[in-house]
Amino acid sequence: MKTIIEPFKIKSVEPIKFTTPEERESILLEAGYNPFLIRAEDVLIDLLTDSGTSAMSAKQWSGIMDGDESYAGARSFFRFEKVAKEITGFRHIIPTHQGRAAERILFGILGGKGKYFPNNTHFDTTRANVEFSGGQALDFLTAVGKDTSAIADFKGNMDIEALERFIAEKGRENIPLIMITVTNNAGGGQPVSMENIRQTKEVASRYGIPLSLDACRFAENAFFIKKREKGYQNKTAKEIAQEMFSYADGCTMSAKKDAFVNMGGFLALNDEKLAMIARNMLVVTEGFPTYGGLAGRDLEAMAQGLEEILDENYLTYRIRSIEYLGEKLTEVGVPILQPPGGHAIYLDAKRFIPHIPPHQFPGQAIVCELYKVGGIRSVEIGSVMFGKTDKISGKFNSSAMELVRLAIPRRVYTQSHIDYVIEVVSEVYRNRSHLRGYQIIFEAPLLRHFTARFEPIV
Ligand code: F0G
């Protein structure tokens, strides 16, 4: 078989800035050892996120020029609505400026004190929005999904039995919604099987609870189903995506991932009454229902992106390029969350540097070192993001996993960029015994990882 190549050619480029290790050392110190606080122009390869960082296509850029900027009833809205309805099948498509705005509206309506929201794994903004409403966000990932070294096809799957036990215990009246995140970002970008979505829907229906997809990476999930699940080999990614959505009653979507846009998202619902309340809330904080928080040009780019993402040449390249990075790191012994996910490789910090305990943030230590050694920006997904210190007992509750995510922006970096990343990670791994832990010297009450400041422990 021949090399799977980038299924595009490059028309427009942007230079990246080279810095010296000494410069990076002082940049890091100034940023409180938090990569979110580094200026992007001081980063050589930016793997902080795959969100809003995609390269748009020539057709998307021409859509930007062609966008209809009318306040109400813009042509670009109707094009976007048509594409989103075609893929998701949902009756009401409500544009928002990004995924979390859709979440805020949804949980603003359904959330509140005493309400429980089960998910395979909530992403940080989903969890924050549930908690901000006064509700509780709970994860029901299968045991294999929590084992970073186990190789399995669908490690994003929901633990159906645990979910059902939970519903029986808490009562369906306290569970306004069940969610499934595809792919499971916080758990390694791992896919959820069609069978698992179907079974979750069966349980939800039995108790009369609606099911919603966190659909940010729906196309990547659909492609994994095509590759791994029996009976889907001959279906198109689009048909598979349509079937995934058919089991749900709505979705929240950050179009900054699987719609190749720099800004955009939507909330989709089947329920008429809920959609009406959501649109009312939308007008208060986002905008009129035919633009949400977006410009007409954004809607145009989103419509085009939703069509392009389901191209199987693209998806073949996308999934293979992440797998390539995972394979090469595994070959040199770097412990990663196995198997490679859809949008990122997650280094397993617990196995990478077992000498640094969770309360000294091993993931953060690796993140800082990758920047120092190679100018690579990554992100900790571990106890900085999810760990909590109990206010009463003072006990530190660490995250279940200590990960460092190398998220790959869509259509942005070539194979030689990725080869460079492999060299840098390998070097950091070879010298891992020198790494030290970190302590937090400043943190905000919510989503602390964005603004926290750290100090190395000497
Ligand atoms: N759900 C999931 C699974 C996500 O990964 C994200 C964003 C959101 C919801 C929120 O969407 O950013 O448009 O408001 N994830 C980004 C990331 C930030 O880096 O993984 P948003």
PDB file of N, CA, C and O in Angstrom, residues 119-121 139-159 180-194 196 221 224-225 228-229 336-342 346 348 351 401 403:
ATOM      1  N   ASN A 119     -22.944  11.264  31.259  1.00  0.00           N
ATOM      2  CA  ASN A 119     -22.255  11.384  29.974  1.00  0.00           C
ATOM      3  C   ASN A 119     -21.228  10.258  29.951  1.00  0.00           C
ATOM      4  O   ASN A 119     -20.886   9.733  31.021  1.00  0.00           O
ATOM      5  N   ASN A 120     -20.708   9.874  28.791  1.00  0.00           N
ATOM      6  CA  ASN A 120     -19.567   8.943  28.838  1.00  0.00           C
ATOM      7  C   ASN A 120     -18.417   9.655  29.545  1.00  0.00           C
ATOM      8  O   ASN A 120     -17.900   9.168  30.527  1.00  0.00           O
ATOM      9  N   THR A 121     -18.037  10.850  29.061  1.00  0.00           N
ATOM     10  CA  THR A 121     -17.156  11.739  29.841  1.00  0.00           C
ATOM     11  C   THR A 121     -17.461  13.175  29.428  1.00  0.00           C
ATOM     12  O   THR A 121     -17.393  13.498  28.244  1.00  0.00           O
ATOM     13  N   ASP A 139     -19.744  11.006  34.964  1.00  0.00           N
ATOM     14  CA  ASP A 139     -19.158  10.236  33.860  1.00  0.00           C
ATOM     15  C   ASP A 139     -19.420   8.746  34.032  1.00  0.00           C
ATOM     16  O   ASP A 139     -19.253   8.207  35.126  1.00  0.00           O
ATOM     17  N   PHE A 140     -19.799   8.094  32.952  1.00  0.00           N
ATOM     18  CA  PHE A 140     -20.067   6.652  32.980  1.00  0.00           C
ATOM     19  C   PHE A 140     -19.282   5.933  31.892  1.00  0.00           C
ATOM     20  O   PHE A 140     -19.843   5.231  31.060  1.00  0.00           O
ATOM     21  N   LEU A 141     -17.980   6.140  31.910  1.00  0.00           N
ATOM     22  CA  LEU A 141     -17.124   5.509  30.910  1.00  0.00           C
ATOM     23  C   LEU A 141     -16.916   4.045  31.299  1.00  0.00           C
ATOM     24  O   LEU A 141     -16.807   3.724  32.481  1.00  0.00           O
ATOM     25  N   THR A 142     -16.861   3.151  30.310  1.00  0.00           N
ATOM     26  CA  THR A 142     -16.598   1.737  30.598  1.00  0.00           C
ATOM     27  C   THR A 142     -15.207   1.585  31.215  1.00  0.00           C
ATOM     28  O   THR A 142     -14.336   2.442  31.006  1.00  0.00           O
ATOM     29  N   ALA A 143     -14.991   0.477  31.928  1.00  0.00           N
ATOM     30  CA  ALA A 143     -13.713   0.262  32.617  1.00  0.00           C
ATOM     31  C   ALA A 143     -12.555   0.274  31.620  1.00  0.00           C
ATOM     32  O   ALA A 143     -11.505   0.870  31.879  1.00  0.00           O
ATOM     33  N   VAL A 144     -12.742  -0.332  30.463  1.00  0.00           N
ATOM     34  CA  VAL A 144     -11.644  -0.407  29.494  1.00  0.00           C
ATOM     35  C   VAL A 144     -11.258   0.987  29.003  1.00  0.00           C
ATOM     36  O   VAL A 144     -10.085   1.267  28.712  1.00  0.00           O
ATOM     37  N   GLY A 145     -12.226   1.902  28.973  1.00  0.00           N
ATOM     38  CA  GLY A 145     -11.957   3.277  28.548  1.00  0.00           C
ATOM     39  C   GLY A 145     -11.035   4.017  29.503  1.00  0.00           C
ATOM     40  O   GLY A 145     -10.408   5.005  29.134  1.00  0.00           O
ATOM     41  N   LYS A 146     -10.977   3.522  30.741  1.00  0.00           N
ATOM     42  CA  LYS A 146     -10.128   4.203  31.744  1.00  0.00           C
ATOM     43  C   LYS A 146      -8.735   3.596  31.823  1.00  0.00           C
ATOM     44  O   LYS A 146      -7.869   4.104  32.523  1.00  0.00           O
ATOM     45  N   ASP A 147      -8.545   2.485  31.124  1.00  0.00           N
ATOM     46  CA  ASP A 147      -7.250   1.806  31.143  1.00  0.00           C
ATOM     47  C   ASP A 147      -6.434   2.331  29.960  1.00  0.00           C
ATOM     48  O   ASP A 147      -6.699   1.989  28.809  1.00  0.00           O
ATOM     49  N   THR A 148      -5.431   3.165  30.270  1.00  0.00           N
ATOM     50  CA  THR A 148      -4.740   3.868  29.182  1.00  0.00           C
ATOM     51  C   THR A 148      -3.954   2.931  28.261  1.00  0.00           C
ATOM     52  O   THR A 148      -3.677   3.285  27.126  1.00  0.00           O
ATOM     53  N   SER A 149      -3.598   1.732  28.752  1.00  0.00           N
ATOM     54  CA  SER A 149      -2.780   0.881  27.885  1.00  0.00           C
ATOM     55  C   SER A 149      -3.587  -0.195  27.159  1.00  0.00           C
ATOM     56  O   SER A 149      -3.073  -0.868  26.271  1.00  0.00           O
ATOM     57  N   ALA A 150      -4.852  -0.377  27.525  1.00  0.00           N
ATOM     58  CA  ALA A 150      -5.661  -1.408  26.863  1.00  0.00           C
ATOM     59  C   ALA A 150      -5.964  -0.993  25.427  1.00  0.00           C
ATOM     60  O   ALA A 150      -6.257   0.172  25.159  1.00  0.00           O
ATOM     61  N   ILE A 151      -5.854  -1.968  24.527  1.00  0.00           N
ATOM     62  CA  ILE A 151      -6.198  -1.685  23.125  1.00  0.00           C
ATOM     63  C   ILE A 151      -7.603  -2.212  22.883  1.00  0.00           C
ATOM     64  O   ILE A 151      -7.869  -3.407  23.063  1.00  0.00           O
ATOM     65  N   ALA A 152      -8.511  -1.361  22.533  1.00  0.00           N
ATOM     66  CA  ALA A 152      -9.874  -1.779  22.224  1.00  0.00           C
ATOM     67  C   ALA A 152     -10.439  -0.824  21.191  1.00  0.00           C
ATOM     68  O   ALA A 152      -9.957   0.307  21.036  1.00  0.00           O
ATOM     69  N   ASP A 153     -11.452  -1.276  20.479  1.00  0.00           N
ATOM     70  CA  ASP A 153     -11.988  -0.495  19.357  1.00  0.00           C
ATOM     71  C   ASP A 153     -12.769   0.742  19.793  1.00  0.00           C
ATOM     72  O   ASP A 153     -12.712   1.772  19.151  1.00  0.00           O
ATOM     73  N   PHE A 154     -13.537   0.599  20.858  1.00  0.00           N
ATOM     74  CA  PHE A 154     -14.459   1.689  21.227  1.00  0.00           C
ATOM     75  C   PHE A 154     -14.328   2.054  22.708  1.00  0.00           C
ATOM     76  O   PHE A 154     -15.219   1.808  23.511  1.00  0.00           O
ATOM     77  N   LYS A 155     -13.217   2.666  23.023  1.00  0.00           N
ATOM     78  CA  LYS A 155     -12.954   3.000  24.424  1.00  0.00           C
ATOM     79  C   LYS A 155     -13.707   4.250  24.887  1.00  0.00           C
ATOM     80  O   LYS A 155     -13.536   4.691  26.015  1.00  0.00           O
ATOM     81  N   GLY A 156     -14.544   4.807  24.012  1.00  0.00           N
ATOM     82  CA  GLY A 156     -15.367   5.945  24.430  1.00  0.00           C
ATOM     83  C   GLY A 156     -16.737   5.497  24.899  1.00  0.00           C
ATOM     84  O   GLY A 156     -17.558   6.332  25.309  1.00  0.00           O
ATOM     85  N   ASN A 157     -16.993   4.187  24.858  1.00  0.00           N
ATOM     86  CA  ASN A 157     -18.347   3.693  25.156  1.00  0.00           C
ATOM     87  C   ASN A 157     -18.834   3.996  26.569  1.00  0.00           C
ATOM     88  O   ASN A 157     -18.057   4.011  27.527  1.00  0.00           O
ATOM     89  N   MET A 158     -20.127   4.197  26.635  1.00  0.00           N
ATOM     90  CA  MET A 158     -20.829   4.403  27.907  1.00  0.00           C
ATOM     91  C   MET A 158     -20.984   3.055  28.616  1.00  0.00           C
ATOM     92  O   MET A 158     -21.274   2.041  27.974  1.00  0.00           O
ATOM     93  N   ASP A 159     -20.835   3.060  29.936  1.00  0.00           N
ATOM     94  CA  ASP A 159     -21.113   1.860  30.733  1.00  0.00           C
ATOM     95  C   ASP A 159     -22.633   1.814  30.962  1.00  0.00           C
ATOM     96  O   ASP A 159     -23.162   2.466  31.861  1.00  0.00           O
ATOM     97  N   ILE A 180     -23.914  11.809  25.215  1.00  0.00           N
ATOM     98  CA  ILE A 180     -22.770  11.001  24.766  1.00  0.00           C
ATOM     99  C   ILE A 180     -21.857  11.940  23.985  1.00  0.00           C
ATOM    100  O   ILE A 180     -22.306  12.675  23.101  1.00  0.00           O
ATOM    101  N   THR A 181     -20.573  11.902  24.335  1.00  0.00           N
ATOM    102  CA  THR A 181     -19.599  12.759  23.668  1.00  0.00           C
ATOM    103  C   THR A 181     -18.855  11.948  22.614  1.00  0.00           C
ATOM    104  O   THR A 181     -18.216  10.947  22.940  1.00  0.00           O
ATOM    105  N   VAL A 182     -18.988  12.367  21.362  1.00  0.00           N
ATOM    106  CA  VAL A 182     -18.299  11.675  20.262  1.00  0.00           C
ATOM    107  C   VAL A 182     -17.339  12.635  19.574  1.00  0.00           C
ATOM    108  O   VAL A 182     -17.736  13.715  19.204  1.00  0.00           O
ATOM    109  N   THR A 183     -16.103  12.204  19.426  1.00  0.00           N
ATOM    110  CA  THR A 183     -15.415  11.175  20.180  1.00  0.00           C
ATOM    111  C   THR A 183     -15.191  11.679  21.606  1.00  0.00           C
ATOM    112  O   THR A 183     -15.390  12.859  21.862  1.00  0.00           O
ATOM    113  N   ASN A 184     -14.755  10.786  22.465  1.00  0.00           N
ATOM    114  CA  ASN A 184     -14.606  11.166  23.864  1.00  0.00           C
ATOM    115  C   ASN A 184     -13.299  11.933  24.093  1.00  0.00           C
ATOM    116  O   ASN A 184     -12.261  11.333  24.353  1.00  0.00           O
ATOM    117  N   ASN A 185     -13.383  13.229  24.010  1.00  0.00           N
ATOM    118  CA  ASN A 185     -12.187  14.079  24.064  1.00  0.00           C
ATOM    119  C   ASN A 185     -11.395  13.895  25.358  1.00  0.00           C
ATOM    120  O   ASN A 185     -10.204  13.598  25.333  1.00  0.00           O
ATOM    121  N   ALA A 186     -12.070  14.052  26.498  1.00  0.00           N
ATOM    122  CA  ALA A 186     -11.358  13.981  27.783  1.00  0.00           C
ATOM    123  C   ALA A 186     -10.797  12.579  28.038  1.00  0.00           C
ATOM    124  O   ALA A 186      -9.895  12.403  28.850  1.00  0.00           O
ATOM    125  N   GLY A 187     -11.321  11.585  27.341  1.00  0.00           N
ATOM    126  CA  GLY A 187     -10.830  10.207  27.523  1.00  0.00           C
ATOM    127  C   GLY A 187      -9.956   9.743  26.364  1.00  0.00           C
ATOM    128  O   GLY A 187      -9.864   8.545  26.095  1.00  0.00           O
ATOM    129  N   GLY A 188      -9.349  10.665  25.644  1.00  0.00           N
ATOM    130  CA  GLY A 188      -8.377  10.245  24.637  1.00  0.00           C
ATOM    131  C   GLY A 188      -8.859  10.299  23.197  1.00  0.00           C
ATOM    132  O   GLY A 188      -8.269   9.655  22.330  1.00  0.00           O
ATOM    133  N   GLY A 189      -9.939  11.000  22.929  1.00  0.00           N
ATOM    134  CA  GLY A 189     -10.437  11.065  21.544  1.00  0.00           C
ATOM    135  C   GLY A 189     -10.904   9.710  21.050  1.00  0.00           C
ATOM    136  O   GLY A 189     -10.850   9.405  19.852  1.00  0.00           O
ATOM    137  N   GLN A 190     -11.355   8.883  21.984  1.00  0.00           N
ATOM    138  CA  GLN A 190     -11.757   7.512  21.647  1.00  0.00           C
ATOM    139  C   GLN A 190     -13.204   7.483  21.149  1.00  0.00           C
ATOM    140  O   GLN A 190     -14.066   8.185  21.681  1.00  0.00           O
ATOM    141  N   PRO A 191     -13.454   6.632  20.157  1.00  0.00           N
ATOM    142  CA  PRO A 191     -14.800   6.598  19.575  1.00  0.00           C
ATOM    143  C   PRO A 191     -15.820   5.817  20.403  1.00  0.00           C
ATOM    144  O   PRO A 191     -15.463   5.012  21.263  1.00  0.00           O
ATOM    145  N   VAL A 192     -17.073   6.077  20.105  1.00  0.00           N
ATOM    146  CA  VAL A 192     -18.209   5.369  20.699  1.00  0.00           C
ATOM    147  C   VAL A 192     -18.832   4.545  19.570  1.00  0.00           C
ATOM    148  O   VAL A 192     -19.007   5.059  18.459  1.00  0.00           O
ATOM    149  N   SER A 193     -19.156   3.294  19.839  1.00  0.00           N
ATOM    150  CA  SER A 193     -19.713   2.440  18.789  1.00  0.00           C
ATOM    151  C   SER A 193     -21.178   2.770  18.533  1.00  0.00           C
ATOM    152  O   SER A 193     -21.863   3.321  19.396  1.00  0.00           O
ATOM    153  N   MET A 194     -21.639   2.399  17.342  1.00  0.00           N
ATOM    154  CA  MET A 194     -23.049   2.599  17.013  1.00  0.00           C
ATOM    155  C   MET A 194     -23.907   1.770  17.966  1.00  0.00           C
ATOM    156  O   MET A 194     -24.963   2.230  18.427  1.00  0.00           O
ATOM    157  N   ASN A 196     -23.322   1.007  20.998  1.00  0.00           N
ATOM    158  CA  ASN A 196     -23.384   1.645  22.305  1.00  0.00           C
ATOM    159  C   ASN A 196     -24.314   2.865  22.298  1.00  0.00           C
ATOM    160  O   ASN A 196     -25.054   3.099  23.259  1.00  0.00           O
ATOM    161  N   ASN A 221     -15.675  10.180  14.639  1.00  0.00           N
ATOM    162  CA  ASN A 221     -16.330   9.024  15.266  1.00  0.00           C
ATOM    163  C   ASN A 221     -16.968   8.124  14.197  1.00  0.00           C
ATOM    164  O   ASN A 221     -16.844   6.905  14.240  1.00  0.00           O
ATOM    165  N   PHE A 224     -14.367   5.997  12.467  1.00  0.00           N
ATOM    166  CA  PHE A 224     -13.927   4.852  13.295  1.00  0.00           C
ATOM    167  C   PHE A 224     -14.971   3.731  13.232  1.00  0.00           C
ATOM    168  O   PHE A 224     -14.621   2.557  13.203  1.00  0.00           O
ATOM    169  N   ILE A 225     -16.242   4.089  13.245  1.00  0.00           N
ATOM    170  CA  ILE A 225     -17.302   3.067  13.143  1.00  0.00           C
ATOM    171  C   ILE A 225     -17.169   2.324  11.813  1.00  0.00           C
ATOM    172  O   ILE A 225     -17.223   1.096  11.756  1.00  0.00           O
ATOM    173  N   ARG A 228     -14.154   0.013  12.135  1.00  0.00           N
ATOM    174  CA  ARG A 228     -14.052  -0.969  13.214  1.00  0.00           C
ATOM    175  C   ARG A 228     -15.314  -1.753  13.535  1.00  0.00           C
ATOM    176  O   ARG A 228     -15.234  -2.779  14.201  1.00  0.00           O
ATOM    177  N   GLU A 229     -16.477  -1.241  13.169  1.00  0.00           N
ATOM    178  CA  GLU A 229     -17.702  -1.908  13.621  1.00  0.00           C
ATOM    179  C   GLU A 229     -18.315  -2.738  12.503  1.00  0.00           C
ATOM    180  O   GLU A 229     -18.467  -2.268  11.375  1.00  0.00           O
ATOM    181  N   ILE A 336       1.751   6.148  25.613  1.00  0.00           N
ATOM    182  CA  ILE A 336       0.619   6.979  25.184  1.00  0.00           C
ATOM    183  C   ILE A 336      -0.677   6.255  25.506  1.00  0.00           C
ATOM    184  O   ILE A 336      -0.681   5.044  25.725  1.00  0.00           O
ATOM    185  N   LEU A 337      -1.743   7.010  25.527  1.00  0.00           N
ATOM    186  CA  LEU A 337      -3.046   6.394  25.687  1.00  0.00           C
ATOM    187  C   LEU A 337      -3.320   5.633  24.385  1.00  0.00           C
ATOM    188  O   LEU A 337      -3.281   6.205  23.307  1.00  0.00           O
ATOM    189  N   GLN A 338      -3.538   4.339  24.536  1.00  0.00           N
ATOM    190  CA  GLN A 338      -3.738   3.472  23.373  1.00  0.00           C
ATOM    191  C   GLN A 338      -5.209   3.163  23.173  1.00  0.00           C
ATOM    192  O   GLN A 338      -5.943   3.086  24.149  1.00  0.00           O
ATOM    193  N   PRO A 339      -5.651   2.894  21.968  1.00  0.00           N
ATOM    194  CA  PRO A 339      -4.959   3.185  20.709  1.00  0.00           C
ATOM    195  C   PRO A 339      -5.086   4.675  20.381  1.00  0.00           C
ATOM    196  O   PRO A 339      -5.857   5.369  21.040  1.00  0.00           O
ATOM    197  N   PRO A 340      -4.342   5.175  19.382  1.00  0.00           N
ATOM    198  CA  PRO A 340      -4.463   6.598  19.039  1.00  0.00           C
ATOM    199  C   PRO A 340      -5.915   6.992  18.774  1.00  0.00           C
ATOM    200  O   PRO A 340      -6.663   6.229  18.184  1.00  0.00           O
ATOM    201  N   GLY A 341      -6.294   8.166  19.232  1.00  0.00           N
ATOM    202  CA  GLY A 341      -7.669   8.642  19.049  1.00  0.00           C
ATOM    203  C   GLY A 341      -7.852   9.345  17.718  1.00  0.00           C
ATOM    204  O   GLY A 341      -7.028   9.201  16.812  1.00  0.00           O
ATOM    205  N   GLY A 342      -8.912  10.118  17.608  1.00  0.00           N
ATOM    206  CA  GLY A 342      -9.258  10.731  16.325  1.00  0.00           C
ATOM    207  C   GLY A 342      -8.637  12.079  16.076  1.00  0.00           C
ATOM    208  O   GLY A 342      -8.453  12.479  14.923  1.00  0.00           O
ATOM    209  N   TYR A 346      -2.430  11.345  23.230  1.00  0.00           N
ATOM    210  CA  TYR A 346      -2.377  11.704  24.642  1.00  0.00           C
ATOM    211  C   TYR A 346      -1.218  10.950  25.281  1.00  0.00           C
ATOM    212  O   TYR A 346      -1.215   9.718  25.306  1.00  0.00           O
ATOM    213  N   ASP A 348       0.744   9.501  28.310  1.00  0.00           N
ATOM    214  CA  ASP A 348       0.304   9.042  29.630  1.00  0.00           C
ATOM    215  C   ASP A 348       1.351   9.471  30.658  1.00  0.00           C
ATOM    216  O   ASP A 348       2.367   8.798  30.845  1.00  0.00           O
ATOM    217  N   ARG A 351       2.714   7.081  33.470  1.00  0.00           N
ATOM    218  CA  ARG A 351       3.724   6.091  33.085  1.00  0.00           C
ATOM    219  C   ARG A 351       4.976   6.758  32.520  1.00  0.00           C
ATOM    220  O   ARG A 351       6.056   6.181  32.523  1.00  0.00           O
ATOM    221  N   MET A 401      -6.999  10.149  35.246  1.00  0.00           N
ATOM    222  CA  MET A 401      -5.860   9.982  34.337  1.00  0.00           C
ATOM    223  C   MET A 401      -5.030  11.257  34.334  1.00  0.00           C
ATOM    224  O   MET A 401      -5.551  12.345  34.539  1.00  0.00           O
ATOM    225  N   LEU A 403      -2.898  13.099  31.723  1.00  0.00           N
ATOM    226  CA  LEU A 403      -2.567  13.042  30.300  1.00  0.00           C
ATOM    227  C   LEU A 403      -2.011  14.370  29.792  1.00  0.00           C
ATOM    228  O   LEU A 403      -2.262  15.419  30.380  1.00  0.00           O
TER     229      LEU A 403
END
